[in-house]
Short mmCIF file of C-alpha atoms in Angstrom, two decimals:
data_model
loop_
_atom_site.label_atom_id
_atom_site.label_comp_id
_atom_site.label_asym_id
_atom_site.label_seq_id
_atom_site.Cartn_x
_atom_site.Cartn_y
_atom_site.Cartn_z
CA UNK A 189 -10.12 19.62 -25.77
CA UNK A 190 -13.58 19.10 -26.49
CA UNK A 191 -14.03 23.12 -27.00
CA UNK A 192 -10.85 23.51 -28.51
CA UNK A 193 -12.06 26.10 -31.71
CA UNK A 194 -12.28 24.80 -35.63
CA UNK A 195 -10.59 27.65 -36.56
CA UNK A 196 -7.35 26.83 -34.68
CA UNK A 197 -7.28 22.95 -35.90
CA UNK A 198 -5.56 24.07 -39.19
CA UNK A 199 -8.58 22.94 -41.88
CA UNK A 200 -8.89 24.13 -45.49
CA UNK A 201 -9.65 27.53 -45.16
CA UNK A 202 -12.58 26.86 -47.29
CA UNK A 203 -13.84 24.18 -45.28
CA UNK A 204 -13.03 25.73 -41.86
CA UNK A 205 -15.15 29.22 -43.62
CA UNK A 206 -18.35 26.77 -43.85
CA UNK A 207 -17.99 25.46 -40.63
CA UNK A 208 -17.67 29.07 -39.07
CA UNK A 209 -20.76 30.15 -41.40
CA UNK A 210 -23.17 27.34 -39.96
CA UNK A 211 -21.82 28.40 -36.49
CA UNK A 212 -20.04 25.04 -35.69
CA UNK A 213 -17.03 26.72 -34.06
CA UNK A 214 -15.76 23.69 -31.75
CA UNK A 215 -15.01 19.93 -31.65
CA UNK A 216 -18.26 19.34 -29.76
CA UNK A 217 -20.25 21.04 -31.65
CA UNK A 218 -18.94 19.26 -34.99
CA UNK A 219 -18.21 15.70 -33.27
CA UNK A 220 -22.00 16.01 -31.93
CA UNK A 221 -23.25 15.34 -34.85
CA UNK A 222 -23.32 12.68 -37.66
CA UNK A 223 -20.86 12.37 -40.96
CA UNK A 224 -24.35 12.61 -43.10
CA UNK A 225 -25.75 15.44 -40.78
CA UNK A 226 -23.03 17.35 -41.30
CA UNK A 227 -23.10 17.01 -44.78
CA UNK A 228 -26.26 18.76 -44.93
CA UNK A 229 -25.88 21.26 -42.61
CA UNK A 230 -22.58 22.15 -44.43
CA UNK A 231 -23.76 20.93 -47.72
CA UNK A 232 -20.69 19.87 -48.84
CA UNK A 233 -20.10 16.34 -50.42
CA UNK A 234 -18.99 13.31 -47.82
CA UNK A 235 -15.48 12.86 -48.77
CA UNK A 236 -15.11 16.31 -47.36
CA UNK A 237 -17.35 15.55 -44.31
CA UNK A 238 -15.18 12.83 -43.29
CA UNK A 239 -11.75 14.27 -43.51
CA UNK A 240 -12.74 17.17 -41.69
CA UNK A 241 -14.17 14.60 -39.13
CA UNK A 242 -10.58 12.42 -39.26
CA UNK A 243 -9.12 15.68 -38.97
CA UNK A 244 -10.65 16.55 -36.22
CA UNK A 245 -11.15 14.20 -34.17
CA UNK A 246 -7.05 13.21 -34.73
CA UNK A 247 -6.62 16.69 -32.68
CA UNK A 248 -8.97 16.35 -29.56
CA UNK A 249 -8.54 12.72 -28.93
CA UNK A 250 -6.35 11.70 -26.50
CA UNK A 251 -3.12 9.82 -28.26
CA UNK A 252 -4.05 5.91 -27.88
CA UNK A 253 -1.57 3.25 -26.07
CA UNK A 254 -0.47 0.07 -26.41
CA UNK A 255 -0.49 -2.95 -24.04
CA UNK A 256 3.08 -3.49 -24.71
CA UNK A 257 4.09 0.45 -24.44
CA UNK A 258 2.22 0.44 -21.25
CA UNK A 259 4.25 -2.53 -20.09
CA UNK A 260 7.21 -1.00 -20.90
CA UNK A 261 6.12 2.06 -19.07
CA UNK A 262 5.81 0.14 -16.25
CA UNK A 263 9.10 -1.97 -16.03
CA UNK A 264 11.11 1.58 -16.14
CA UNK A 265 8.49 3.20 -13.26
CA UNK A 266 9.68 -0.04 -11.41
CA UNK A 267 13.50 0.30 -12.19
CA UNK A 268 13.79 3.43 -10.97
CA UNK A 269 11.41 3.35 -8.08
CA UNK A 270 12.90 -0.17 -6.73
CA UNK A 271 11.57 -2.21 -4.34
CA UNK A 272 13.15 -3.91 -0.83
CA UNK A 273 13.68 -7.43 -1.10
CA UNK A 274 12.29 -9.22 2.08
CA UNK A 275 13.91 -12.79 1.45
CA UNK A 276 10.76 -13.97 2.12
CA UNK A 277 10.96 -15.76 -2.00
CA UNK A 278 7.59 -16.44 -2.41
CA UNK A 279 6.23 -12.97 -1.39
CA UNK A 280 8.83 -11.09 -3.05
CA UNK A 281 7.84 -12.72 -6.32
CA UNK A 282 4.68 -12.14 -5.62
CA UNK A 283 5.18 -8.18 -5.54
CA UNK A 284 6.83 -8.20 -8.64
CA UNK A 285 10.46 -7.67 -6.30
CA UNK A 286 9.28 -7.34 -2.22
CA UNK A 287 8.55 -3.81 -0.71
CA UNK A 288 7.60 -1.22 -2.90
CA UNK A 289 9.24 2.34 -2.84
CA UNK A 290 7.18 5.35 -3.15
CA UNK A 291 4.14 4.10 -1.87
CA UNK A 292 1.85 2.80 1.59
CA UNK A 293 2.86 -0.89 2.62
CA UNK A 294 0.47 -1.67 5.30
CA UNK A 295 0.75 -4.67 7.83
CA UNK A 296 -2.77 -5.44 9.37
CA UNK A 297 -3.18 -8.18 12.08
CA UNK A 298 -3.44 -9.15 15.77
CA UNK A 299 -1.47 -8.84 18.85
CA UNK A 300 1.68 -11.26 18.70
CA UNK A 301 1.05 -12.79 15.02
CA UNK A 302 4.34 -11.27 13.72
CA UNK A 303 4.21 -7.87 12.12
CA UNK A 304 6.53 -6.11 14.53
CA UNK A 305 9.25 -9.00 13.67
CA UNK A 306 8.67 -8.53 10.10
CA UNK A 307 9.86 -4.52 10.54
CA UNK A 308 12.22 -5.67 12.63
CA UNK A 309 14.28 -8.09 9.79
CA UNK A 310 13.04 -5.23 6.70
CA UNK A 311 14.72 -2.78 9.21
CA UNK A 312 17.84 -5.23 9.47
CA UNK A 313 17.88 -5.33 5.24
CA UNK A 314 17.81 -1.66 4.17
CA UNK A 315 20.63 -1.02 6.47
CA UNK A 316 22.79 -3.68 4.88
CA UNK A 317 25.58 -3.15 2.19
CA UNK A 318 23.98 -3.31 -1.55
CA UNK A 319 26.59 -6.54 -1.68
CA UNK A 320 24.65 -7.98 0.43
CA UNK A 321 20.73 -7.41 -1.07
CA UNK A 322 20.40 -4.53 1.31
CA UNK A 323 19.98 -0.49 0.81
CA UNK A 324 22.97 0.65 2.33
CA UNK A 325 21.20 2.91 4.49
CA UNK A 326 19.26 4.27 7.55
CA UNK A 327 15.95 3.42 9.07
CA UNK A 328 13.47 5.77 10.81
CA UNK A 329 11.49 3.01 13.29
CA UNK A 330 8.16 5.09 15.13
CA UNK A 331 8.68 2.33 18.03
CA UNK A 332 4.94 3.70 19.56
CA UNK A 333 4.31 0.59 21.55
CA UNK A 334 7.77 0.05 22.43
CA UNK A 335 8.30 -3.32 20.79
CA UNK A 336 11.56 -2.97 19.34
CA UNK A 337 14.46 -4.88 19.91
CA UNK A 338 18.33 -4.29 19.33
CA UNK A 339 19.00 -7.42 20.97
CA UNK A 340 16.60 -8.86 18.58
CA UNK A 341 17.97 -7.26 15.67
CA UNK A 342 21.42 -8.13 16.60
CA UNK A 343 20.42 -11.96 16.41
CA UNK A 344 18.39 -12.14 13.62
CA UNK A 345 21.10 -10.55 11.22
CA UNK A 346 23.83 -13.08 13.10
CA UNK A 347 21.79 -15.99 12.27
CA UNK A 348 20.82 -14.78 8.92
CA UNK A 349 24.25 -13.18 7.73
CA UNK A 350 26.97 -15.25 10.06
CA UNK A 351 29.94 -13.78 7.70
CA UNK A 352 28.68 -10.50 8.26
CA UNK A 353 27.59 -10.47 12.24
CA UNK A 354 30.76 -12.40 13.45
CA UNK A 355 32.75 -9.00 13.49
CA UNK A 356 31.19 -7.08 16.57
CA UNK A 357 31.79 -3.61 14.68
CA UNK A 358 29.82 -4.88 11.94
CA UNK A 359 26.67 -5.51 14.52
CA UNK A 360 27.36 -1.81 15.93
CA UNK A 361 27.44 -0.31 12.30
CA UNK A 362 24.07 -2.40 11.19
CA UNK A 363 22.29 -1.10 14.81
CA UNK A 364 23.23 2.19 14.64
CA UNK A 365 21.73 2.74 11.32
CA UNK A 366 18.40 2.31 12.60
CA UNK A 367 17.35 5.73 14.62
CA UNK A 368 14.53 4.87 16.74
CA UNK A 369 11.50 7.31 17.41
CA UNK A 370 9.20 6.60 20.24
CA UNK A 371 6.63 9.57 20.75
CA UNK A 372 3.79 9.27 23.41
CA UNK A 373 1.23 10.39 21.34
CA UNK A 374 -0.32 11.57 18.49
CA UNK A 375 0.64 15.23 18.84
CA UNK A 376 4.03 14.36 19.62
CA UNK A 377 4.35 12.13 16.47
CA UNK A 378 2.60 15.48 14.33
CA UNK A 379 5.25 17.42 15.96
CA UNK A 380 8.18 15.03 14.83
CA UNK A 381 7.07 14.43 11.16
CA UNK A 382 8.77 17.77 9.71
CA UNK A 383 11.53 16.65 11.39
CA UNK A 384 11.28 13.01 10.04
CA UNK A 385 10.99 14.88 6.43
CA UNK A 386 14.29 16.15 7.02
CA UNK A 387 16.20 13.12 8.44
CA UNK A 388 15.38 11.70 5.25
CA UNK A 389 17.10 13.79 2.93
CA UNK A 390 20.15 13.93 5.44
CA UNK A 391 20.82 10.44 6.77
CA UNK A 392 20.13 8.95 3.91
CA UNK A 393 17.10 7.17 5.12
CA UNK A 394 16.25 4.13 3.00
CA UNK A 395 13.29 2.55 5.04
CA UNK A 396 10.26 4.32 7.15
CA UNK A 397 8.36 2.15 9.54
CA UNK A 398 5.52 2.98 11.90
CA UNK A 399 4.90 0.53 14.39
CA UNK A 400 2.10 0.99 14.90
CA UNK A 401 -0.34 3.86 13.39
CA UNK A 402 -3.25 2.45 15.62
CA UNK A 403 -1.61 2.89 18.20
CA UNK A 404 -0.90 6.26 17.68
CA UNK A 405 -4.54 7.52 17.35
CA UNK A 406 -5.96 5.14 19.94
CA UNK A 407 -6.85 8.03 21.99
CA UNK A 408 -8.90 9.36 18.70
CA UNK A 409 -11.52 7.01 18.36
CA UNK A 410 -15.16 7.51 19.08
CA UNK A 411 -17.10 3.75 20.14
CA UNK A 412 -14.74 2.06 18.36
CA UNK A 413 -14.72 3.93 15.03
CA UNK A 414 -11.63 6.14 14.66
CA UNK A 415 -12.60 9.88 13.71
CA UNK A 416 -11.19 10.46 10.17
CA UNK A 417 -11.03 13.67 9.99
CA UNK A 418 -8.28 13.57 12.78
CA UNK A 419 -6.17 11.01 10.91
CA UNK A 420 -6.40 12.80 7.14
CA UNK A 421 -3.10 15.02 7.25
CA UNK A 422 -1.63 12.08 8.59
CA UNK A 423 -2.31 9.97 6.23
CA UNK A 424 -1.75 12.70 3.13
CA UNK A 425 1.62 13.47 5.06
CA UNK A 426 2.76 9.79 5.21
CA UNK A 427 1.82 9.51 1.41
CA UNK A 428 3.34 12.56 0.27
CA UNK A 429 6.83 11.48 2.81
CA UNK A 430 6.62 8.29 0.78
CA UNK A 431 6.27 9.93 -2.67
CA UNK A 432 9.08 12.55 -2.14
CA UNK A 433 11.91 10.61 -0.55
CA UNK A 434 11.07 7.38 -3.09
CA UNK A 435 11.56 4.94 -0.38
CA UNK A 436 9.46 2.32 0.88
CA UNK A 437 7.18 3.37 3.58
CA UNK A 438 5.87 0.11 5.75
CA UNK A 439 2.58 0.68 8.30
CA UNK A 440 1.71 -1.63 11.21
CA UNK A 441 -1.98 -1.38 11.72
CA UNK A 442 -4.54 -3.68 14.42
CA UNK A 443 -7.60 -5.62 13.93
CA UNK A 444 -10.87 -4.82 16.23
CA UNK A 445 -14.26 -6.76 16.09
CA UNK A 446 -17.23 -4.64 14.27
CA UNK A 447 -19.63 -3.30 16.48
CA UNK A 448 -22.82 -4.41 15.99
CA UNK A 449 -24.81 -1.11 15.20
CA UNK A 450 -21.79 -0.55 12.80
CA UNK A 451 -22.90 -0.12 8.99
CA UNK A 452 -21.07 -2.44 6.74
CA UNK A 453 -18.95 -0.53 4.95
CA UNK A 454 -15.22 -2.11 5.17
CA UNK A 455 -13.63 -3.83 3.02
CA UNK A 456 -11.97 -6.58 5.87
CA UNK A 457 -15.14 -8.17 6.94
CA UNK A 458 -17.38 -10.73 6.71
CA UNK A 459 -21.34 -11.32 6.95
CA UNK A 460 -21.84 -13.79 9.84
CA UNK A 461 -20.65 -13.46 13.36
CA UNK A 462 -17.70 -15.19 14.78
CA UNK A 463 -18.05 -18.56 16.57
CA UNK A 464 -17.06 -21.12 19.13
CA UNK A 465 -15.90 -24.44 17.59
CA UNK A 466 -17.59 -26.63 19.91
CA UNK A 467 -14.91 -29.25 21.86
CA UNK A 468 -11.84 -27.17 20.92
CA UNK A 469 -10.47 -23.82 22.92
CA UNK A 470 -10.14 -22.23 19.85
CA UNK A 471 -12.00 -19.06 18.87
CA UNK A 472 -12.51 -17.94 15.38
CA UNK A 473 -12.89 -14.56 15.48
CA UNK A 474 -13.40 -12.30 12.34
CA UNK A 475 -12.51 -9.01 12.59
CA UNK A 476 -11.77 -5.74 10.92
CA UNK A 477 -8.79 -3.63 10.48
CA UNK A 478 -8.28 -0.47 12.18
CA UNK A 479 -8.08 3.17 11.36
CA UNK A 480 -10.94 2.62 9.23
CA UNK A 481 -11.87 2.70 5.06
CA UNK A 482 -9.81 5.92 4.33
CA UNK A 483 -6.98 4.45 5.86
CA UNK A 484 -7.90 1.66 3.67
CA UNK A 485 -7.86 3.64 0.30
CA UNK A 486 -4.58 5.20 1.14
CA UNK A 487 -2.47 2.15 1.18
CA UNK A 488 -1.20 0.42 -1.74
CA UNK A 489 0.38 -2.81 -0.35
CA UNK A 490 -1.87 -4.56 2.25
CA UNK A 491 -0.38 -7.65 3.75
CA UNK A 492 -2.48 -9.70 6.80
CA UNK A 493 -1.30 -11.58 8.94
CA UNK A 494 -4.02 -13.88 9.97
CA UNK A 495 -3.89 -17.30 11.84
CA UNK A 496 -6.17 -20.23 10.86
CA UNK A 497 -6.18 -23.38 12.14
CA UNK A 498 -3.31 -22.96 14.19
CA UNK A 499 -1.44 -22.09 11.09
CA UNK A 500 -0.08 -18.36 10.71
CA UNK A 501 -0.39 -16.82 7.16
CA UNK A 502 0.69 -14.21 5.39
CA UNK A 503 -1.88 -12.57 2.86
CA UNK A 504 -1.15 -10.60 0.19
CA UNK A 505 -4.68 -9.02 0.18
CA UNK A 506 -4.40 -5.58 -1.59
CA UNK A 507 -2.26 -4.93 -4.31
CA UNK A 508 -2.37 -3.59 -7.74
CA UNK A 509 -0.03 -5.78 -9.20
CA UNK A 510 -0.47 -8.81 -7.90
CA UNK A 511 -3.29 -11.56 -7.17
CA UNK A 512 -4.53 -12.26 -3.48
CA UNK A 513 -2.29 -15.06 -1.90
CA UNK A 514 -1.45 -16.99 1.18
CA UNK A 515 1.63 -17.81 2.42
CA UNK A 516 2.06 -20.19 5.91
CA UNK A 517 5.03 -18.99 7.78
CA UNK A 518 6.55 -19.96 11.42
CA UNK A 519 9.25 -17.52 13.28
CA UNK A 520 12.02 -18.49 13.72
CA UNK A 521 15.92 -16.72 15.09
CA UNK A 522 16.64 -15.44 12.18
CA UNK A 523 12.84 -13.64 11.65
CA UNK A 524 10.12 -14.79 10.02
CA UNK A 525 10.40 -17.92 7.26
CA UNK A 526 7.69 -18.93 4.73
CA UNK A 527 6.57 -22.73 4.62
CA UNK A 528 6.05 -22.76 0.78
CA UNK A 529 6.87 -20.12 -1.65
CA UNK A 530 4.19 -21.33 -4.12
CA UNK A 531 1.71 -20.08 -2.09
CA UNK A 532 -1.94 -20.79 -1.97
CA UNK A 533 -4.58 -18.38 -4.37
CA UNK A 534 -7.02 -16.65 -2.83
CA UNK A 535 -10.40 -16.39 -4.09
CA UNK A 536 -13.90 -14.54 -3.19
CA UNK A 537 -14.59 -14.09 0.98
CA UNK A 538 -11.15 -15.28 1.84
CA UNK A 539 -9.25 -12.23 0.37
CA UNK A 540 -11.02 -9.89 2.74
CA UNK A 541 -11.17 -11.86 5.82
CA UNK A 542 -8.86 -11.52 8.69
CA UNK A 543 -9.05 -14.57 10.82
CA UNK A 544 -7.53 -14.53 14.82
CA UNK A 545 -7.47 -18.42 15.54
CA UNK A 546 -5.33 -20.86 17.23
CA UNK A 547 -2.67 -18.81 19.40
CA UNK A 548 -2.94 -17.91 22.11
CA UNK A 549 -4.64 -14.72 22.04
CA UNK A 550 -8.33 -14.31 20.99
CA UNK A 551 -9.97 -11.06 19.87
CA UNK A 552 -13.53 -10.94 21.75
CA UNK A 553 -16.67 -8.43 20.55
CA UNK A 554 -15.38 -5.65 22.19
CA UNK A 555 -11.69 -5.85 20.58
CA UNK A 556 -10.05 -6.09 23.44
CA UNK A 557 -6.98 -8.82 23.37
CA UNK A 558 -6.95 -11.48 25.85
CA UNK A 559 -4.05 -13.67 26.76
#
């Protein structure tokens, strides 16, 4: 806009004949300069100067916006993109609704600390009636580790919707929703994304989970740090799948340890090294998540699951709509429940720290997970 011509702007013909004379032929040139320079370079009186100015500028600048027609903006994007519900109160308040359709929900966090039973009750939730908070549709579950359960499934939705799960056809309908992917490798999951594309437009997919993307490029990593370039169609495809088919796209992703030649340059770490409480069996380990800092960027939701102090947690750690929180949780049968929906607020180190204490798992330096 900036070299958008005078003569097109739709000036006084006298005044735009002046401008064109003292060969000021664009915005830039005339917005360059001041009202009382321009007044003597045009010689014309200031009155004049400044209109022309107004009239200008009124044409190249971009059209302001309020705070309150940006909200309003926003509450419609949100209506019609939606979000899944996760039951979980507190976090679903928290993202303005639960899961996010359209964009990158991540899950970062050790071995065994709950992410896979997480996808397991979302999975459960799209595929139930809209009576009943659910999508009313299918799942695609990229099962790389081989983690699901349809026993597990079936008795998570009985405990959690008993008038629903006592009718056995009702259990078949829910578990046959949920079409279950399982390829051995990285070029086999390449291979099955075009066809992923199209199950989504024909079953009426609601829900896409990959459990886990780590896993999937394990064999791509180079002393620990995984090669970028040979995860960045992946991770355009996965954005553009969750951008075309509007649905909420949900990521498990692991933790390793940073090596120590490794520049700092994540976003989930910390300064000092991890260490041994002294008298306890516990190890505090503070680690990194995988895939690495594009992987980072690409995600819009980023929820950790951490345990501290023998407590598990739930962090809402990235997210543009929402501050950092904490939320304790146990597992139970019916999936995962939250010990407060209030929360706790995060603030400085904490939001980027992943910690790996109390269970019974630690993460050593190498990354490797030890029962």
């Amino acid at each position: 806009m900036a070299n958008k011509l005078i003569s097109e702007m739709g000036l006084p013909k006298s005044i735009a004949n002046i401008f064109a004379a003292r060969n000021i032929k664009t915005a830039k040139d005339a917005l360059s300069l001041t009202e009382f320079e321009l007044m003597e370079l045009l010689d014309v009186a200031l009155a004049d100067v400044k209109s022309a100015v107004a009239h200008i500028s009124a044409i190249v600048s971009p059209p302001y916006q309020t705070a309150l027609y940006l909200m309003e903006q926003r509450l419609q994007h949100e209506q019609f993109a939606g979000h899944l519900p996760t039951r979980l109160n507190g976090l679903d308040d928290t993202l303005c609704g639960g899961i996010p359709f359209g964009v990158l929900t991540e899950l970062v966090g050790p071995a065994g600390i709950g992410k896979t039973q997480f996808c397991l009750k979302i999975s459960l939730l799209a595929s139930l009636p809209v009576s009943c908070g659910g999508l009313d549709g299918h799942v695609i579950y990229i099962d790389v580790e081989s983690k699901f359960s349809s026993r597990r499934i079936i008795e998570i939705g009985a405990t959690s919707f008993p008038e629903l799960f006592h009718r056995k056809e009702m259990a078949q309908e829910m578990a046959g929703r949920i079409l279950v992917l399982r390829p051995a490798s990285l070029p086999e999951f390449t291979e099955s994304l075009q066809q992923i594309k199209i199950l989504l437009l024909r079953q009426q997919v609601k829900l896409l989970v990959i459990d886990s993307m780590a896993a999937l490029v394990s064999g791509e990593y180079d002393q620990g740090l995984p090669r970028q370039h040979s995860i960045g169609w992946h991770i355009s495809f996965i954005k553009s799948l969750a951008e075309f088919s509007r649905i909420p796209v949900v990521v498990t992703n692991q933790v390793r340890s940073q090596s120590r030649d490794e520049v700092s340059q994540y976003s989930f770490q910390v300064n000092k090294s991890a260490e041994i409480q002294e008298g306890t069996e516990k190890y505090d380990s503070h680690v990194i998540a995988a895939l690495g800092i594009h992987w980072a960027h690409a995600v819009t939701i980023r929820l950790v699951f951490e345990a501290k102090s023998g407590q598990r947690y739930i962090k809402v750690a990235k997210s543009p709509m929402s501050p950092p929180m904490a939320f304790p949780f146990i597992l139970t049968s019916s999936g995962i429940a939250l010990l407060d929906d209030d929360g706790i607020e995060l603030r400085g180190q904490e939001i980027n720290t992943i910690h790996c204490q109390g269970h019974n798992y630690i993460i050593n330096f190498d990354g490797d997970r030890m029962q």
